[in-house]
Amino acid sequence: YRDLHTFELQAPTRLIEWARGNRVCVAGYGQSDGNEILQLIPPPTLLTKETQGLCPERDFKVECGGFSERPVYSLKYVPDTSLLVTSGPPDSSLQVWQVSAEDTDVIKSVSTISTEDGTGQSWAKIATISARAPWVLHGSRLDRVQITEVESRKNVYTAASRGSEELSNLTFLDCNTLLLCCVTGRLWLADIRQPQSLVEDMSVPSVPCSEQWCMGTRHAAQGLEPSSQPVVRLSSRGLLTLTDLRKTSELLALAKARVPSPGSGAEFLCVSWAPALEGYLAISGFDGTVHVYDTQSWDSFGREAEPIFVHKGHAFGGAGGSGDPPLVTAHTWHLQKPRTLLSASSDGSLHVWDWVQPCGKC
């Protein structure tokens, strides 16, 4: 490691989200009432673009917080606002939160976005954007995907679909295009300029349907089309596929990660592209580790891939609240520092780490 910071939370944390001002938002996912939502100020070394060396203050600080009556399974900051949107059981409704002004330290609930026929549906996956207005994209199944204007709660778009597959991820590719990933690994595309349009099956090469899948997308660099950025899919058995949305009939690359099969289902599977390192991605959700890979040498033969770094800090942190070994529940990359990641675990630990690049690598 070049650097490592740890912070102990009161309860297991399922997610990490960057907010304005380089703040970090986390939330609990316990089944009892009173799940915390916190906005943390990172250590000073993480607030600067350049490495500053030794720093006397190495801890996160709680800037403000609130409590959710339901477990928080997904949390997204709404860009260019002071709003957060969360979702979680027992239904697919969304909760909207106001991050307080500087004179208070409360994150308060301001509204609920109810969904049609939301009762009985699983919790909604969400994505946010503020290109035209503060929007939230949400849905639990392929035939339940909507875009809602966050502040007015007005429905902006409803996708049409003949299928009802469960979703694992959804995202905005740009302000007009949506990408959806089902737990079966199928990818679907929708264009919001065509109201009630049928989402389009991307016809990507088939993947084992007995496995559960999630996806990761990378924001397009300046001057590049979002579709030029490869989409990565990760299966519950560690299979990784790279797909070019401009040519979905064939895979860019196929690899097998050296990870155990998840022992408690695939609900914490996470794969993400590094925003400031070309071709690098991280995966977690199998055990108490986070694996970092360089995909630039991958081919289409599905060979086992060697991680360039494995973060094992959570695995050595002790048992979680249930007595089980800690499980990494979420990770995310720092937005400016190329090799810095944040990861959270079922034992309530939050780690920020920066690995040293192996010799011989750029």
XYZ file of C-alpha atoms in Angstrom:
362
model
C 0.000 0.000 0.000
C 0.949 3.603 -0.485
C -1.753 4.639 1.983
C -4.608 3.101 3.991
C -7.317 4.738 6.119
C -9.962 2.893 8.151
C -13.185 4.034 9.795
C -15.567 1.955 11.918
C -19.299 2.444 11.380
C -22.043 1.468 13.803
C -23.722 -1.001 11.451
C -23.035 -3.009 8.288
C -22.819 -0.695 5.285
C -24.043 -1.720 1.862
C -22.988 1.203 -0.327
C -20.671 4.146 -0.841
C -21.510 7.227 -2.901
C -19.488 10.330 -3.710
C -21.391 13.591 -3.118
C -20.586 17.228 -3.808
C -17.474 18.695 -2.270
C -15.736 15.287 -2.330
C -17.934 14.117 0.522
C -18.737 10.434 0.978
C -22.243 9.128 1.720
C -22.810 5.735 3.358
C -25.934 3.973 4.647
C -26.878 0.903 6.670
C -28.895 -2.051 5.428
C -30.034 -3.750 8.652
C -33.592 -5.035 8.842
C -34.511 -3.117 12.003
C -35.657 0.520 12.169
C -33.133 3.326 12.372
C -30.677 2.619 9.558
C -28.141 5.418 9.474
C -27.445 7.624 6.445
C -24.205 9.551 6.949
C -22.246 12.138 5.002
C -18.562 11.887 5.861
C -15.682 14.298 5.342
C -12.726 12.239 4.078
C -9.229 12.603 5.587
C -7.434 15.726 4.286
C -5.069 13.647 2.163
C -8.048 12.519 0.052
C -9.277 16.063 -0.560
C -6.188 17.100 -2.523
C -5.275 15.953 -6.012
C -1.624 15.496 -5.143
C -0.213 13.185 -2.484
C 0.732 15.307 0.518
C 2.754 12.783 2.476
C 2.241 12.511 6.222
C -0.881 14.180 7.589
C -1.776 14.490 11.305
C -5.502 13.920 10.651
C -6.210 10.495 9.173
C -9.844 9.848 10.127
C -13.188 10.419 8.460
C -15.478 12.868 10.228
C -19.272 12.691 10.323
C -20.549 15.947 8.825
C -24.283 15.202 8.956
C -26.644 12.262 9.160
C -30.145 10.917 9.398
C -32.119 7.722 9.931
C -34.135 5.630 7.498
C -37.009 3.483 8.726
C -36.200 0.924 6.053
C -32.919 -0.721 5.077
C -31.040 1.220 2.407
C -30.032 -1.054 -0.463
C -29.214 1.691 -2.978
C -28.232 5.338 -2.565
C -27.470 7.922 -5.230
C -26.485 11.560 -4.960
C -28.407 13.800 -7.379
C -25.736 15.851 -9.230
C -25.766 19.637 -8.785
C -28.234 19.446 -5.876
C -28.195 18.726 -2.151
C -30.506 15.724 -2.594
C -30.020 11.994 -2.119
C -32.307 9.232 -3.381
C -32.481 5.840 -1.672
C -34.335 2.567 -2.153
C -34.757 -0.641 -0.225
C -37.239 -3.271 0.937
C -40.088 -3.933 1.326
C -41.193 -2.381 -2.005
C -39.913 -0.432 -5.016
C -40.700 3.090 -3.781
C -37.919 5.697 -3.497
C -37.083 8.023 -0.627
C -35.735 11.532 -1.293
C -33.459 13.156 1.294
C -32.222 16.717 1.793
C -28.633 17.073 2.935
C -28.837 19.878 5.463
C -27.376 23.355 5.205
C -24.157 24.242 7.009
C -25.969 25.421 10.159
C -27.420 21.970 10.931
C -26.156 18.413 10.846
C -29.338 16.597 9.818
C -30.119 14.656 6.639
C -33.904 14.753 6.527
C -36.507 12.882 4.492
C -38.393 15.279 2.215
C -40.569 13.077 -0.018
C -41.387 9.600 -1.285
C -41.617 8.609 -4.944
C -44.233 5.869 -5.142
C -44.350 3.535 -8.105
C -47.364 2.101 -9.850
C -47.977 -1.470 -8.745
C -44.949 -1.083 -6.488
C -46.388 -3.294 -3.755
C -44.908 -6.761 -3.889
C -42.081 -5.692 -6.200
C -38.468 -6.035 -5.104
C -36.469 -2.929 -4.208
C -35.667 -0.569 -7.071
C -32.262 -0.119 -8.668
C -31.554 3.585 -9.231
C -29.376 6.006 -11.213
C -29.420 9.813 -11.262
C -28.598 12.625 -13.687
C -29.064 16.396 -13.852
C -28.460 17.098 -17.547
C -31.893 18.692 -18.069
C -33.374 18.527 -14.577
C -32.728 16.379 -11.498
C -33.909 12.968 -12.704
C -33.873 9.518 -11.151
C -33.976 6.360 -13.266
C -35.481 3.501 -11.279
C -36.988 0.038 -11.573
C -36.863 -3.460 -10.139
C -37.864 -5.351 -13.304
C -37.590 -4.818 -17.028
C -41.252 -3.823 -17.330
C -41.063 -1.412 -14.370
C -38.409 1.065 -15.573
C -39.239 4.755 -15.198
C -37.610 8.182 -15.042
C -39.011 10.570 -12.439
C -38.259 14.249 -11.919
C -36.922 14.223 -8.367
C -38.289 17.500 -7.009
C -41.741 17.509 -8.640
C -42.104 13.668 -8.616
C -43.451 13.931 -12.156
C -43.070 10.885 -14.394
C -40.823 11.770 -17.334
C -40.488 8.414 -19.094
C -41.800 4.861 -18.858
C -40.126 2.073 -20.797
C -42.196 -0.605 -22.487
C -41.134 -4.229 -22.382
C -42.637 -7.636 -23.023
C -40.371 -9.177 -20.411
C -40.362 -8.949 -16.635
C -36.834 -10.094 -15.827
C -35.338 -8.837 -12.599
C -32.787 -6.040 -13.003
C -29.353 -6.027 -11.415
C -28.224 -2.591 -12.677
C -29.401 0.336 -14.740
C -27.655 3.527 -15.802
C -27.774 6.630 -17.979
C -25.318 6.351 -20.875
C -26.175 9.975 -21.642
C -29.199 12.220 -21.132
C -31.168 10.295 -23.788
C -29.958 6.697 -23.579
C -30.435 4.077 -20.877
C -28.624 0.777 -20.397
C -30.222 -2.000 -18.340
C -28.696 -5.252 -17.127
C -30.822 -8.197 -15.984
C -29.683 -10.730 -13.396
C -29.500 -13.235 -16.264
C -26.760 -11.122 -17.879
C -28.842 -9.816 -20.800
C -28.295 -6.154 -21.744
C -31.097 -3.864 -22.910
C -31.010 -0.372 -24.422
C -33.744 2.293 -24.337
C -34.051 5.776 -25.874
C -36.159 8.222 -23.882
C -36.805 10.346 -26.995
C -39.221 7.602 -28.012
C -41.893 7.582 -25.263
C -43.268 4.147 -24.413
C -40.652 2.650 -26.732
C -39.811 -0.997 -26.314
C -36.432 -1.539 -24.710
C -34.096 -3.193 -27.189
C -32.308 -6.455 -26.505
C -28.617 -5.793 -27.194
C -28.181 -9.403 -28.448
C -24.874 -9.847 -26.683
C -23.293 -13.315 -26.791
C -25.051 -15.745 -24.479
C -23.808 -16.241 -20.931
C -24.580 -19.017 -18.425
C -28.133 -18.287 -17.241
C -27.631 -20.320 -14.063
C -25.390 -17.543 -12.773
C -26.381 -14.089 -11.557
C -24.854 -11.080 -13.293
C -24.195 -7.392 -12.733
C -22.586 -4.750 -14.944
C -20.297 -1.747 -14.780
C -20.061 1.178 -17.185
C -17.481 3.901 -17.512
C -18.292 7.550 -18.105
C -17.145 8.634 -21.548
C -14.031 10.763 -21.766
C -14.304 14.245 -23.244
C -15.145 14.064 -26.918
C -16.012 10.356 -26.918
C -19.449 8.840 -27.388
C -20.768 6.889 -24.366
C -21.271 3.848 -26.611
C -17.512 3.763 -27.290
C -16.861 2.860 -23.652
C -16.877 -0.919 -23.036
C -19.426 -2.459 -20.685
C -18.170 -5.056 -18.229
C -20.381 -7.819 -16.853
C -19.511 -9.912 -13.799
C -21.133 -13.239 -12.884
C -21.600 -14.873 -9.502
C -18.909 -17.396 -10.471
C -16.367 -14.733 -11.382
C -16.761 -14.703 -15.170
C -15.997 -11.284 -16.688
C -17.055 -10.130 -20.168
C -16.222 -6.897 -21.995
C -18.697 -5.694 -24.631
C -18.560 -2.826 -27.141
C -22.097 -1.408 -27.446
C -21.370 -0.405 -31.053
C -20.787 -4.054 -31.976
C -22.582 -6.306 -29.525
C -22.508 -9.486 -31.605
C -19.081 -10.412 -30.268
C -17.193 -10.007 -27.012
C -14.164 -7.765 -26.745
C -12.728 -9.993 -24.032
C -13.604 -12.849 -21.700
C -11.798 -13.737 -18.474
C -12.248 -15.710 -15.261
C -11.501 -14.034 -11.954
C -9.752 -16.022 -9.258
C -12.503 -15.746 -6.649
C -14.685 -18.141 -4.634
C -18.350 -18.521 -5.436
C -20.331 -16.223 -3.113
C -21.600 -18.152 -0.132
C -24.648 -15.988 0.576
C -26.020 -15.321 -2.896
C -24.933 -12.621 -5.331
C -26.605 -9.567 -3.809
C -23.323 -7.742 -3.128
C -21.636 -8.356 -6.498
C -19.952 -5.168 -7.697
C -17.767 -4.375 -10.718
C -16.546 -0.889 -11.600
C -14.225 0.795 -14.073
C -11.451 3.058 -12.823
C -12.366 6.615 -13.893
C -8.745 7.770 -14.206
C -6.905 4.604 -15.310
C -7.471 3.241 -18.798
C -8.520 -0.415 -18.818
C -8.515 -0.991 -15.059
C -11.473 -2.365 -13.098
C -12.249 -3.679 -9.612
C -14.580 -6.439 -8.422
C -15.954 -7.398 -4.999
C -18.832 -9.187 -3.287
C -17.384 -12.714 -3.127
C -15.567 -12.541 0.217
C -13.667 -9.979 2.295
C -11.428 -8.830 -0.568
C -11.427 -6.391 -3.490
C -9.568 -7.424 -6.671
C -8.100 -4.953 -9.168
C -7.462 -6.056 -12.775
C -5.773 -4.580 -15.827
C -7.947 -5.690 -18.781
C -5.675 -4.447 -21.552
C -4.057 -7.870 -22.044
C -7.317 -9.877 -21.971
C -8.440 -11.890 -24.971
C -11.573 -13.852 -25.907
C -10.410 -17.279 -24.670
C -11.722 -16.952 -21.098
C -8.417 -17.635 -19.353
C -8.002 -17.064 -15.636
C -6.968 -13.468 -15.038
C -4.278 -12.512 -12.540
C -5.242 -9.526 -10.337
C -2.625 -6.822 -10.117
C -3.671 -6.095 -6.537
C -5.902 -7.686 -3.878
C -7.108 -5.651 -0.892
C -7.449 -8.079 2.039
C -7.922 -5.584 4.871
C -11.583 -6.394 5.529
C -10.910 -10.152 5.572
C -8.540 -9.704 8.523
C -10.866 -7.369 10.395
C -12.749 -10.066 12.314
C -16.208 -11.554 12.057
C -19.252 -9.513 11.129
C -22.303 -8.991 13.302
C -23.688 -12.413 12.399
C -20.462 -14.201 13.293
C -19.719 -14.881 9.626
C -16.433 -13.785 8.012
C -16.616 -10.161 6.772
C -17.954 -9.694 3.246
C -17.160 -6.643 1.129
C -20.566 -5.126 0.378
C -19.484 -2.202 -1.850
C -16.524 -0.431 -3.365
C -15.965 2.684 -5.442
C -13.034 4.522 -7.031
C -11.813 7.952 -6.024
C -12.831 10.406 -8.715
C -9.415 12.083 -9.122
C -6.797 9.839 -7.503
C -6.168 7.062 -10.057
C -5.289 4.179 -7.713
C -7.396 5.074 -4.677
C -10.497 3.054 -3.786
C -13.050 3.009 -0.978
C -14.575 -0.248 0.250
C -17.151 -1.157 2.905
C -17.784 -4.443 4.669
C -20.510 -6.323 6.516
C -18.584 -5.790 9.758
C -19.119 -2.007 9.525
C -15.567 -1.165 8.443
C -14.882 1.501 5.791
C -11.451 1.437 4.149
C -9.737 3.876 1.817
C -6.624 2.507 0.175
C -4.054 3.354 -2.484
C -1.903 0.574 -3.854
C 1.629 0.785 -5.181
C 1.882 0.003 -8.871
C 3.908 -3.204 -9.472
C 7.378 -2.729 -10.900
C 7.551 -2.750 -14.684
C 4.069 -1.263 -15.100
C 3.312 2.229 -16.286
